[in-house]
PDB file of C-alpha atoms in Angstrom:
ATOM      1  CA  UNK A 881     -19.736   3.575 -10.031  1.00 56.00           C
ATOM      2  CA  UNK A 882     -17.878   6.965  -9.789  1.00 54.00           C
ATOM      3  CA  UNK A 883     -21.022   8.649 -12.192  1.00 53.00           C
ATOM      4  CA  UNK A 884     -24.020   7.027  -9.260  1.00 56.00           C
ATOM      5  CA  UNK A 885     -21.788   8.771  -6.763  1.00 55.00           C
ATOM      6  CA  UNK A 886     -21.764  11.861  -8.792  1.00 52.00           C
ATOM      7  CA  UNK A 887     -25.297  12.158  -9.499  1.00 50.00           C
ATOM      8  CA  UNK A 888     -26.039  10.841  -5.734  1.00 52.00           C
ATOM      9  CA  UNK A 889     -23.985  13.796  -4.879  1.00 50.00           C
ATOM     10  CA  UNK A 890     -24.849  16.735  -7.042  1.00 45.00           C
ATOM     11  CA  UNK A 891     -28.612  16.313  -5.374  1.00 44.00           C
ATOM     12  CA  UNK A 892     -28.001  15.989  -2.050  1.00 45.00           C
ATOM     13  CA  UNK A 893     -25.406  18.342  -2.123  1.00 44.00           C
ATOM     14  CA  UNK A 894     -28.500  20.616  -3.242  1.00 38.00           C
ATOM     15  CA  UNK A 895     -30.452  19.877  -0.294  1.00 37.00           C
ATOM     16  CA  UNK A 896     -27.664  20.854   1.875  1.00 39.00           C
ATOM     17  CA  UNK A 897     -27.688  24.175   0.500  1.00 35.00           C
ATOM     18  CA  UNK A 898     -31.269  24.500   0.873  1.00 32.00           C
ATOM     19  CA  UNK A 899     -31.723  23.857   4.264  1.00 35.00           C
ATOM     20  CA  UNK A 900     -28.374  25.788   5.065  1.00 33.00           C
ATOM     21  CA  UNK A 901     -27.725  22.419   7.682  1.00 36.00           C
ATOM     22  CA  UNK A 902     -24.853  24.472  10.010  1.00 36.00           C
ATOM     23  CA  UNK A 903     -21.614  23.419  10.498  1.00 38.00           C
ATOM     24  CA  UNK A 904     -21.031  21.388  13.965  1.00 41.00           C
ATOM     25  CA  UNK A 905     -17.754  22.602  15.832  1.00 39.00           C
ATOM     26  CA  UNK A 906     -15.203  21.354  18.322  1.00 47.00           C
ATOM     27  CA  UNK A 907     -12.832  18.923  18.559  1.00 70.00           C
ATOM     28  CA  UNK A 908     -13.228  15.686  15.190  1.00 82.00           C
ATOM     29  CA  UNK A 909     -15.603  18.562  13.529  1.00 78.00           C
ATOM     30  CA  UNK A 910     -12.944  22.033  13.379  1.00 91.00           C
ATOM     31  CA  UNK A 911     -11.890  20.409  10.245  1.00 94.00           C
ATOM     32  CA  UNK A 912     -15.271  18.291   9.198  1.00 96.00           C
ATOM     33  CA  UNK A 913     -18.813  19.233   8.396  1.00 96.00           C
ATOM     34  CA  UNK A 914     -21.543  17.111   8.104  1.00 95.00           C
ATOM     35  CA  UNK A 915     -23.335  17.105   5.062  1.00 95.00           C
ATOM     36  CA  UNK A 916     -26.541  15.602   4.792  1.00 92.00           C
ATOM     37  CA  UNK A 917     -29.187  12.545   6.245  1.00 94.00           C
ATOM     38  CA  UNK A 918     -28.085  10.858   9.507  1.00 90.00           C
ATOM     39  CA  UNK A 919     -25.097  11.632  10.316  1.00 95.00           C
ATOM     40  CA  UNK A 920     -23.974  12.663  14.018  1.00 94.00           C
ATOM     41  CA  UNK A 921     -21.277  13.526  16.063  1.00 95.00           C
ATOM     42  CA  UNK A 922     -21.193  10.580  18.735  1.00 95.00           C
ATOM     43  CA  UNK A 923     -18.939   9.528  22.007  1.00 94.00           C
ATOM     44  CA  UNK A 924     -17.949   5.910  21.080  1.00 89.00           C
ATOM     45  CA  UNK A 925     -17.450   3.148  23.560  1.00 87.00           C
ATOM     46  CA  UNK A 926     -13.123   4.305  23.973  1.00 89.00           C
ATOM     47  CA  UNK A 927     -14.581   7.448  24.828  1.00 92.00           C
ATOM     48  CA  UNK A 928     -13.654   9.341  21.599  1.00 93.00           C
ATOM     49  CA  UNK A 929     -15.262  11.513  19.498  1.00 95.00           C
ATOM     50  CA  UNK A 930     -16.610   9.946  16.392  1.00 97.00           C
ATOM     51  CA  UNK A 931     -19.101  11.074  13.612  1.00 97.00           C
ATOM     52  CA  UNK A 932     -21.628   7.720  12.781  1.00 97.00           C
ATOM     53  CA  UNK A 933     -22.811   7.739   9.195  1.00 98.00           C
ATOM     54  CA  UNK A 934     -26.029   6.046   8.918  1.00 98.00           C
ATOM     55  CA  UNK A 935     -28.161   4.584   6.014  1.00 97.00           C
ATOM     56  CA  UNK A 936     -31.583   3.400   5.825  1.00 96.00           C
ATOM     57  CA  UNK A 937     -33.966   3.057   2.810  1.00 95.00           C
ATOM     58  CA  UNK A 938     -34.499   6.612   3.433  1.00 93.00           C
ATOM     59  CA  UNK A 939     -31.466   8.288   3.187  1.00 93.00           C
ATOM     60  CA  UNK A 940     -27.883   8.358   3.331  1.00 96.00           C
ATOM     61  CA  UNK A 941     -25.778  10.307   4.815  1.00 97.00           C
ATOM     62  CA  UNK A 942     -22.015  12.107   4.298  1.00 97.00           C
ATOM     63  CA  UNK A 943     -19.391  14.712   5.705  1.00 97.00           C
ATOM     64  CA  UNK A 944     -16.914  16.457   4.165  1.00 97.00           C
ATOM     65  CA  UNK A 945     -13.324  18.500   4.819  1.00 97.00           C
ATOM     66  CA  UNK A 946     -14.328  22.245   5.240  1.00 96.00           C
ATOM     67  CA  UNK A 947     -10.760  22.823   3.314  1.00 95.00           C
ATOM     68  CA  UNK A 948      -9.461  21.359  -0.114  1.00 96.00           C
ATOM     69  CA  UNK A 949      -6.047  20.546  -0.480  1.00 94.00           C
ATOM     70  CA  UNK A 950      -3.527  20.083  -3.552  1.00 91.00           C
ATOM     71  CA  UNK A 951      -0.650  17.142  -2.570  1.00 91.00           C
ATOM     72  CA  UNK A 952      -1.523  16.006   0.755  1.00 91.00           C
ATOM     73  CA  UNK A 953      -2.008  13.033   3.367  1.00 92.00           C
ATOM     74  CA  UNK A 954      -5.393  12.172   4.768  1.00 95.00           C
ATOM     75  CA  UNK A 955      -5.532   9.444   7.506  1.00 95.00           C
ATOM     76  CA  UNK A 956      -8.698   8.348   9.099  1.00 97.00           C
ATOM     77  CA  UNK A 957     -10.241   5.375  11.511  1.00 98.00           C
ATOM     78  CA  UNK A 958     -13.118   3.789  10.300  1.00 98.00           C
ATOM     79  CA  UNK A 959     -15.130   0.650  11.231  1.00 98.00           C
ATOM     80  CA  UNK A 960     -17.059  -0.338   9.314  1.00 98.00           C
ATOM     81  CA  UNK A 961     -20.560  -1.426   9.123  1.00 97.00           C
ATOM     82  CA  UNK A 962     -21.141  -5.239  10.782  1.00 96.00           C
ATOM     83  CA  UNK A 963     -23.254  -8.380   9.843  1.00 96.00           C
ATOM     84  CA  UNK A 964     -25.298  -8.253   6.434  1.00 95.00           C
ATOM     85  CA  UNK A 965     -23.700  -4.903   5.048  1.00 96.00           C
ATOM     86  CA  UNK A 966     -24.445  -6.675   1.711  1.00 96.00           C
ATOM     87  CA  UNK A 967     -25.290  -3.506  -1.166  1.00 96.00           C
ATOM     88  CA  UNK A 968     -23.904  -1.035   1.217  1.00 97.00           C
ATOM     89  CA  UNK A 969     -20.999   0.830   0.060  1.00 98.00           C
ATOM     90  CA  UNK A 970     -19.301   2.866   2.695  1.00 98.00           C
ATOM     91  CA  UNK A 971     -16.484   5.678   0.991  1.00 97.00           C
ATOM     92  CA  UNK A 972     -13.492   7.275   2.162  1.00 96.00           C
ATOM     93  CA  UNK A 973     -12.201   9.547  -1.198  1.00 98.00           C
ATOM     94  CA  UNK A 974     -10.930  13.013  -2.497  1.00 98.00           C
ATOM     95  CA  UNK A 975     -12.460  14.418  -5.428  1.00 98.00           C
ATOM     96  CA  UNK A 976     -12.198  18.286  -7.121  1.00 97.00           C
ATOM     97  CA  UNK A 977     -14.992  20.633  -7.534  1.00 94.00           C
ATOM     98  CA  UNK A 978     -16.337  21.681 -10.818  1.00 89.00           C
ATOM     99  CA  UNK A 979     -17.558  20.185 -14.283  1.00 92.00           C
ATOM    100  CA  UNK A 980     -17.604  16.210 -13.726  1.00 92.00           C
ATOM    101  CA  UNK A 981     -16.482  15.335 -16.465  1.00 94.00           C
ATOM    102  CA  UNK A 982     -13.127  16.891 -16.037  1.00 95.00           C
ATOM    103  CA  UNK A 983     -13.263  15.599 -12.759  1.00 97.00           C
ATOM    104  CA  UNK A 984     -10.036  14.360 -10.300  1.00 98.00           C
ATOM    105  CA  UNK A 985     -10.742  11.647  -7.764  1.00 98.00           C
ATOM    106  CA  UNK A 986      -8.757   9.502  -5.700  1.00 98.00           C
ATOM    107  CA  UNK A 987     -11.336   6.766  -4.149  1.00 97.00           C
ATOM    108  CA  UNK A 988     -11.192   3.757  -1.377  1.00 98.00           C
ATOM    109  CA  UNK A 989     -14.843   2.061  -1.328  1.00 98.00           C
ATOM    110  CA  UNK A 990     -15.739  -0.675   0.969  1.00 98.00           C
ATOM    111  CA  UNK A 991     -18.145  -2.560  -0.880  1.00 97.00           C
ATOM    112  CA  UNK A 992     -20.513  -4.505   2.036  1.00 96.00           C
ATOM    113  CA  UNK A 993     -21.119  -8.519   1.740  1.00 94.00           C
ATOM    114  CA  UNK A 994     -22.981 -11.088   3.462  1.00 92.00           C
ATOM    115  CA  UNK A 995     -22.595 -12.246   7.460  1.00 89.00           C
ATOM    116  CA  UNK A 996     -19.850 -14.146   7.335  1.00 87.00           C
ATOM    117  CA  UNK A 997     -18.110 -12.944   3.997  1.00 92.00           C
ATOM    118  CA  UNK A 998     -15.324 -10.563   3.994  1.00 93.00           C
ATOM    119  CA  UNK A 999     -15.901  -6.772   2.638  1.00 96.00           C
ATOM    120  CA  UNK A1000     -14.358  -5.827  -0.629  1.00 97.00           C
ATOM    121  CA  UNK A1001     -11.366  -2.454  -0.459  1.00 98.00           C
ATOM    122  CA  UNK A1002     -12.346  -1.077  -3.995  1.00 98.00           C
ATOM    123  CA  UNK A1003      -9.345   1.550  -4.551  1.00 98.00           C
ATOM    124  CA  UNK A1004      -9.442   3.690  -7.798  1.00 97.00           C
ATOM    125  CA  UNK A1005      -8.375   6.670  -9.371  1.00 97.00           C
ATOM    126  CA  UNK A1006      -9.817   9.540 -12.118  1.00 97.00           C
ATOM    127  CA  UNK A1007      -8.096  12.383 -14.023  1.00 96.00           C
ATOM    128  CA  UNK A1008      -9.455  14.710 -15.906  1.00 95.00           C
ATOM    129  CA  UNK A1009     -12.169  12.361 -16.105  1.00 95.00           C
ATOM    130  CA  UNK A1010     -10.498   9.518 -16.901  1.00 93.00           C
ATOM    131  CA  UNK A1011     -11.046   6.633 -14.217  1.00 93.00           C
ATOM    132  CA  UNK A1012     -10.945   2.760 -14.537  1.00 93.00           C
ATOM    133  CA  UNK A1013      -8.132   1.557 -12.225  1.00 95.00           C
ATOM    134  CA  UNK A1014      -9.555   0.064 -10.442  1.00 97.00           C
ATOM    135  CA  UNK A1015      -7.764  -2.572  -7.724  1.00 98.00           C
ATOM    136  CA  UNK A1016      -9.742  -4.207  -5.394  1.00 98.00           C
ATOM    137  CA  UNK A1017      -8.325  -6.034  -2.159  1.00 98.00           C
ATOM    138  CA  UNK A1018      -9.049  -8.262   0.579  1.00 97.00           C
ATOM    139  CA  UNK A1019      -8.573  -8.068   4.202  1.00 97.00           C
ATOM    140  CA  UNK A1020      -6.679 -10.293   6.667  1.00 94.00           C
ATOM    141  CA  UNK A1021      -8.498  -9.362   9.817  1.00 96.00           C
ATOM    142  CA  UNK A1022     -12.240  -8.205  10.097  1.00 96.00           C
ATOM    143  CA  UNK A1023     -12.653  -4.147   9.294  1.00 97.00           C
ATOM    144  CA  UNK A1024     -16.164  -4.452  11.070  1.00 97.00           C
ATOM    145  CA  UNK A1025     -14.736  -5.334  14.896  1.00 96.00           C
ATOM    146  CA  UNK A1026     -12.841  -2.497  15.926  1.00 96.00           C
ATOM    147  CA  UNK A1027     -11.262   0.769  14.034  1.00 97.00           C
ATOM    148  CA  UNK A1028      -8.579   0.647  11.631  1.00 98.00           C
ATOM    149  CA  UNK A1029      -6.481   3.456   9.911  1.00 98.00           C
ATOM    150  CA  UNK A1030      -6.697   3.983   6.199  1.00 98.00           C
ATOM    151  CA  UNK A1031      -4.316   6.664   4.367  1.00 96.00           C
ATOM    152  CA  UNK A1032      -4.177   8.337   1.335  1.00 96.00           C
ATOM    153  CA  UNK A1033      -1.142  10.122   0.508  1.00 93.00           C
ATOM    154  CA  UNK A1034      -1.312  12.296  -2.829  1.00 93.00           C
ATOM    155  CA  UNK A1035       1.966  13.955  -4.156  1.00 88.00           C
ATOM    156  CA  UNK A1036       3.494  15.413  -7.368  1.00 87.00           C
ATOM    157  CA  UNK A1037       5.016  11.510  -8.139  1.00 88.00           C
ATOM    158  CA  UNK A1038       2.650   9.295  -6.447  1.00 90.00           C
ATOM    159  CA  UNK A1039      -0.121   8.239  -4.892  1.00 94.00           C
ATOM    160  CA  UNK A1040      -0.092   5.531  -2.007  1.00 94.00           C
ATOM    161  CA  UNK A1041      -2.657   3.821  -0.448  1.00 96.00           C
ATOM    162  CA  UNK A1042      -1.926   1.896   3.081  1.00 95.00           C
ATOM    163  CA  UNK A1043      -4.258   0.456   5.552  1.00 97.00           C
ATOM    164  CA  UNK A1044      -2.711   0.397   9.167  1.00 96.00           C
ATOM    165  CA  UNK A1045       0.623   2.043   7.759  1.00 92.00           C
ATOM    166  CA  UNK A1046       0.895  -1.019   5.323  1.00 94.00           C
ATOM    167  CA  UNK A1047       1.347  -0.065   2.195  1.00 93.00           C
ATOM    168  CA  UNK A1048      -1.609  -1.926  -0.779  1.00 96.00           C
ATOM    169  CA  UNK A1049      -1.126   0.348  -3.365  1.00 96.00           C
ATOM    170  CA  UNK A1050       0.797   2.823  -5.210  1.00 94.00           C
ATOM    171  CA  UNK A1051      -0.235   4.998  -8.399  1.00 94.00           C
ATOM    172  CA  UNK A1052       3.097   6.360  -9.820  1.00 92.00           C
ATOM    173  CA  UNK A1053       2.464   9.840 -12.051  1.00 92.00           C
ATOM    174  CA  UNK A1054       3.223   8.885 -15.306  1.00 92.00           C
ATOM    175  CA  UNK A1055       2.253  11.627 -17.194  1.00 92.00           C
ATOM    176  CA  UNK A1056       5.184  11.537 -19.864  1.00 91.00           C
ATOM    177  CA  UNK A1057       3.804   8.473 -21.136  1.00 88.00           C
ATOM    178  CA  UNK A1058       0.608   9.892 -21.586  1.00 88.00           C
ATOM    179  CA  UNK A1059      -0.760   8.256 -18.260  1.00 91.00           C
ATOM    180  CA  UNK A1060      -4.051  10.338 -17.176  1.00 93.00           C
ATOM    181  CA  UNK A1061      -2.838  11.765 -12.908  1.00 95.00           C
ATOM    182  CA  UNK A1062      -4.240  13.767 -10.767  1.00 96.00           C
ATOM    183  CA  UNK A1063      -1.842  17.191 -10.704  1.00 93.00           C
ATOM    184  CA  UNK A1064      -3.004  20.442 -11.082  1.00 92.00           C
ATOM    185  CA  UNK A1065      -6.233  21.220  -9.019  1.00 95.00           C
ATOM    186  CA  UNK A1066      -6.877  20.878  -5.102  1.00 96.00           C
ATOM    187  CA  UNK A1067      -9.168  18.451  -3.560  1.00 97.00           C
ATOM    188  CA  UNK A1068     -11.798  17.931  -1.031  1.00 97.00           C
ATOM    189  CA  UNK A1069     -12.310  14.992   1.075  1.00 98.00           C
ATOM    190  CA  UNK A1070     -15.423  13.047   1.430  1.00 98.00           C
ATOM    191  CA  UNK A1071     -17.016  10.315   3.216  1.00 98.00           C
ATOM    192  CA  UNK A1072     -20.279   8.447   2.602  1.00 98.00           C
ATOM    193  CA  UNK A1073     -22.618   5.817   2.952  1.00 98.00           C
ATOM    194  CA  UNK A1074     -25.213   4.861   0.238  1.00 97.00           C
ATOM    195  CA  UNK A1075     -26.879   1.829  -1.089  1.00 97.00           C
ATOM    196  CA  UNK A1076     -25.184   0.487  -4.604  1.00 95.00           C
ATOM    197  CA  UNK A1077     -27.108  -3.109  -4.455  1.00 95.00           C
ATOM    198  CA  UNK A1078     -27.477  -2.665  -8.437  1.00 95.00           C
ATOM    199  CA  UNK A1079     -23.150  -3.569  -8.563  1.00 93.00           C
ATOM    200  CA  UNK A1080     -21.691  -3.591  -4.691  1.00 93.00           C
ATOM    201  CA  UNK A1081     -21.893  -6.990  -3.841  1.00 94.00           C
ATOM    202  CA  UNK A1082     -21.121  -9.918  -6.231  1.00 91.00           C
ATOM    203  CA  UNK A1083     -21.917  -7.712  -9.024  1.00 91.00           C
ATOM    204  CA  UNK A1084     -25.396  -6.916  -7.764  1.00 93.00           C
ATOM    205  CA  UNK A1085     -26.819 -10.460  -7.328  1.00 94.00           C
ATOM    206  CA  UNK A1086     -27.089  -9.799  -3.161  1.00 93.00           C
ATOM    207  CA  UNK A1087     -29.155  -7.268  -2.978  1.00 96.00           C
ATOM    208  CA  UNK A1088     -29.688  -4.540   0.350  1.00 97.00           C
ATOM    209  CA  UNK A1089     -31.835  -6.538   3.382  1.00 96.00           C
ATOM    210  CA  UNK A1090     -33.721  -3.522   4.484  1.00 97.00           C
ATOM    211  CA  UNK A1091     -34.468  -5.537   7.509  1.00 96.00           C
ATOM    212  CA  UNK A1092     -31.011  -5.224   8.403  1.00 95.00           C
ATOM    213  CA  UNK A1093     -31.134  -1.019   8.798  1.00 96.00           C
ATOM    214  CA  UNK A1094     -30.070   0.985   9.993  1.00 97.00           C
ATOM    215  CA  UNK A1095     -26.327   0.483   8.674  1.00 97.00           C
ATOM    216  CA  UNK A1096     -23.599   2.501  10.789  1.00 98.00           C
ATOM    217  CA  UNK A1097     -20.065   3.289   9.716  1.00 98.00           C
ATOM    218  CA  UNK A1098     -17.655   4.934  12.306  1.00 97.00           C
ATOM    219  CA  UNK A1099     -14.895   7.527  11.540  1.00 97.00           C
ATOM    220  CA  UNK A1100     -12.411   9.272  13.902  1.00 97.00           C
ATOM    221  CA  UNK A1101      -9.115  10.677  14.379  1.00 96.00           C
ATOM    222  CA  UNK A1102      -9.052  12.441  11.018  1.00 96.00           C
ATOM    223  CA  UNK A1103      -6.225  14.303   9.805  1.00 94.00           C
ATOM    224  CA  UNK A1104      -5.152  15.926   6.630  1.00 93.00           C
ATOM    225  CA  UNK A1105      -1.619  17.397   6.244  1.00 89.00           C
ATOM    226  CA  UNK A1106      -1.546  19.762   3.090  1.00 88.00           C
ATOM    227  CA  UNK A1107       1.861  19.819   1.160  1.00 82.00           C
ATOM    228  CA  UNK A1108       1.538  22.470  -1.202  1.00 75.00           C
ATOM    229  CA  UNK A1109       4.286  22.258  -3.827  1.00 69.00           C
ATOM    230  CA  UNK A1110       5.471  25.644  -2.798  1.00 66.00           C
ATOM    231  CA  UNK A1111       5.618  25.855   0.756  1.00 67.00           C
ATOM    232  CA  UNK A1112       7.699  24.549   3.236  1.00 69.00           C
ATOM    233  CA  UNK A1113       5.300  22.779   6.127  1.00 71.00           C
ATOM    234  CA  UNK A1114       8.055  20.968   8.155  1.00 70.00           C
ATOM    235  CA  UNK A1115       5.876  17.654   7.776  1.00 68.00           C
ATOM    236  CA  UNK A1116       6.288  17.538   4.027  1.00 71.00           C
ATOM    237  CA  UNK A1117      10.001  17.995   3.861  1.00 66.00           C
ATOM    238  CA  UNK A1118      12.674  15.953   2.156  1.00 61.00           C
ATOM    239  CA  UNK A1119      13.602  13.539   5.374  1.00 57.00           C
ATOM    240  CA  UNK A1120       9.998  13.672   6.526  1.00 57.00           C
ATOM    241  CA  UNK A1121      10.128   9.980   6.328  1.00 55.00           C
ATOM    242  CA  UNK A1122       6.731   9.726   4.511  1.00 57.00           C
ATOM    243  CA  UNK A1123       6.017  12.829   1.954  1.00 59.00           C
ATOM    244  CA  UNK A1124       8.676  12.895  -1.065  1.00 56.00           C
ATOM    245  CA  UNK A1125      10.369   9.467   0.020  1.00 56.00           C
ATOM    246  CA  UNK A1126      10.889   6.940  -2.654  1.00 65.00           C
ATOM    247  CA  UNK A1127       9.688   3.350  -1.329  1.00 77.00           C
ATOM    248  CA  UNK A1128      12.576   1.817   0.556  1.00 80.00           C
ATOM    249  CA  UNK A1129      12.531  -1.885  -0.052  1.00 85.00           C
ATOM    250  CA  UNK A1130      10.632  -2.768   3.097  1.00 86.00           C
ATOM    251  CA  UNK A1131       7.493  -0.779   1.635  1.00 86.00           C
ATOM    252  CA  UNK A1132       8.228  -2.644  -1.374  1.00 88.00           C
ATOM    253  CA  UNK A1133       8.010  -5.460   0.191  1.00 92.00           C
ATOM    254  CA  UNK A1134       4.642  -4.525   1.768  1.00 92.00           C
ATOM    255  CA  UNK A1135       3.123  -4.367  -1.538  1.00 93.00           C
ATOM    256  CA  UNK A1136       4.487  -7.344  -2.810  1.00 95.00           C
ATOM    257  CA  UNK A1137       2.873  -9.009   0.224  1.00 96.00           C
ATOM    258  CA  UNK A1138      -0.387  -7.882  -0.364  1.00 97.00           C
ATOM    259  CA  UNK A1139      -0.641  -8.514  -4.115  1.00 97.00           C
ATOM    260  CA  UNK A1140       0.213 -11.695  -3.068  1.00 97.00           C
ATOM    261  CA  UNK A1141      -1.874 -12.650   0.064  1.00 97.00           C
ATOM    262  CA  UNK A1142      -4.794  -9.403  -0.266  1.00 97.00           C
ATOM    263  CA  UNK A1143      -5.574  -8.481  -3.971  1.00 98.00           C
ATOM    264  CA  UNK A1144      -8.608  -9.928  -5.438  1.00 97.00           C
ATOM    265  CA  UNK A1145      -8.530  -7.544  -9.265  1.00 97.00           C
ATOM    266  CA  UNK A1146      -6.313  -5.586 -10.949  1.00 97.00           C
ATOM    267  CA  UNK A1147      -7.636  -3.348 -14.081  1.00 96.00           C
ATOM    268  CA  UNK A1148      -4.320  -4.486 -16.059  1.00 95.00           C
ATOM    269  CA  UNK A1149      -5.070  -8.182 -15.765  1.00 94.00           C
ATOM    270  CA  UNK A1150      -8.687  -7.859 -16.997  1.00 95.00           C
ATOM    271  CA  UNK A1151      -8.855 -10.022 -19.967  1.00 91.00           C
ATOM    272  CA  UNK A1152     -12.415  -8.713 -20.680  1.00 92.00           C
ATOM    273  CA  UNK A1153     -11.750  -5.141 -20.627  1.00 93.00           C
ATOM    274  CA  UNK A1154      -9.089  -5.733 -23.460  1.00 91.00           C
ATOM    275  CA  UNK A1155     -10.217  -7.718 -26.083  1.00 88.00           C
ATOM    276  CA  UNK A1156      -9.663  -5.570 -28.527  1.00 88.00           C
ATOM    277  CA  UNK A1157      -6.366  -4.162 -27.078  1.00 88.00           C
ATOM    278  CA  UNK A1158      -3.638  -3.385 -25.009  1.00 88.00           C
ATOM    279  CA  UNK A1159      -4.144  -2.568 -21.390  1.00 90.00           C
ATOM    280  CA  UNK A1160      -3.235   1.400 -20.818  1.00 88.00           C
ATOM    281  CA  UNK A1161       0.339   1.987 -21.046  1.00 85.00           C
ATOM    282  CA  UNK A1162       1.133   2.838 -17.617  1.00 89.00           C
ATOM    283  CA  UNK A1163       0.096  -1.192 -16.798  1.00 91.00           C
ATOM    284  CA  UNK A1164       3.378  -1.971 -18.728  1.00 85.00           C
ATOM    285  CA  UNK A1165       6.028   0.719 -17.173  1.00 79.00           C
ATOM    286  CA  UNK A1166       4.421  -0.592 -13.310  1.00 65.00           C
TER     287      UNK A1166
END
């Protein structure tokens, strides 16, 4: 999944070069740039400034953060593509720049599904190249009927993932134990939309309804607050209430919730993927 992304975006990304597409300014855009295929700064129906990300069986279509950032938190809105978004795969992520196979990446995918059936959160995580933990996660209200806010917040300790402020997942740095983590090399942020029918949707047995297109994902109100390890931004300070926190037992309790009522797979339960032995270490010490 990660690799399709990567080839998907080492050629479009040469394209955008090419045609030298110009950065789009004021207001969402000062700290976004569109990328490539159809994607557009719009007005939505609140009035707000949103950029639409649209795929047909043409193209698809991204933006990016014009700045990188090493230990930060990125919250955006999104809503997400309605009816048969089945083989769609809208993407909210940060990844590092350079050689992909030594490649960082923090990732929420919304894998599309059927009319009717509910889209898949598909949350993972790569170090130095190393990926495969994956969790994946349901939602309790429809993601396709209005905007919701999705966070990722990436420090020295831990990475958290929450969806309207409620916490789904948290990736503890475990390093000492051998644990791959993202830690020593900035990020960008990305979004996307692109068709992954050969694995999106029930494993690739619902395939994309062209007929359907175009498909149209909305983002707005993006922000990123960098917390560089050495500098003292006011919003990433001890007391913050958010940044270098430990989880207090009501986020706890969030995440017990969810893994309860929300999550669908978890890489360390995956009988499959360990036949021939134990799950990665850092599934014991969570």
């Amino acid at each position: 999944m990660g690799q399709a992304r990567a080839q998907l975006l080492a050629s479009l990304a040469a394209i955008y070069l090419i045609l030298a597409i110009p950065h789009v300014t004021g207001g969402l855009t000062d700290d976004l740039e569109i990328m490539w295929g159809n994607a557009k700064v719009v007005t939505d129906i609140s009035g707000q400034q949103a950029i639409a990300l649209t795929l047909d069986q043409s193209t698809s279509s991204a933006f990016r953060s014009k700045k990188t950032c090493q230990f930060c938190r990125i919250d955006v809105e999104i809503k997400l593509v309605p009816g048969n978004s089945a083989g769609t795969v809208t993407t909210f992520y940060m990844v590092t720049e350079g050689a992909w196979q030594y490649h960082d990446e923090i990732d929420i995918e919304f894998l599309g599904n059927s009319t009717g059936q509910p889209y898949t959160m598909h949350t993972n995580m790569y170090a130095r190249g190393q990926g495969g933990r994956e969790k994946q996660y349901k939602f309790d209200f429809d993601p396709t009927q209005d905007y919701h806010k999705y966070t990722i917040i990436w420090n020295k300790d831990w990475i958290l993932f929450l969806v309207d402020d409620k916490l789904y997942r948290q990736i503890k740095n475990n390093q000492i134990y051998g644990a791959p983590y993202p830690y020593y090399y900035p990020m960008r942020v990305y979004a996307t939309i692109w068709n992954a029918d050969n694995w999106a949707t029930q494993g690739g047995q619902v395939k994309t309804d062209w007929s359907q297109a175009p498909f149209t994902a909305y983002f707005r109100n993006y922000r990123a607050i960098p917390c560089p390890q050495y500098e003292n931004n006011p919003l990433c300070l001890p007391g913050s209430g958010w940044f270098n926190q430990q989880l207090d037992e009501s986020r706890k309790q969030q995440m017990t919730q969810v893994d309860s009522n929300n999550k669908i797979y978890d890489y360390c339960k995956d009988p499959k993927r360990y036949k021939n032995g134990p799950p990665p270490r850092e599934c014991e010490l969570n």
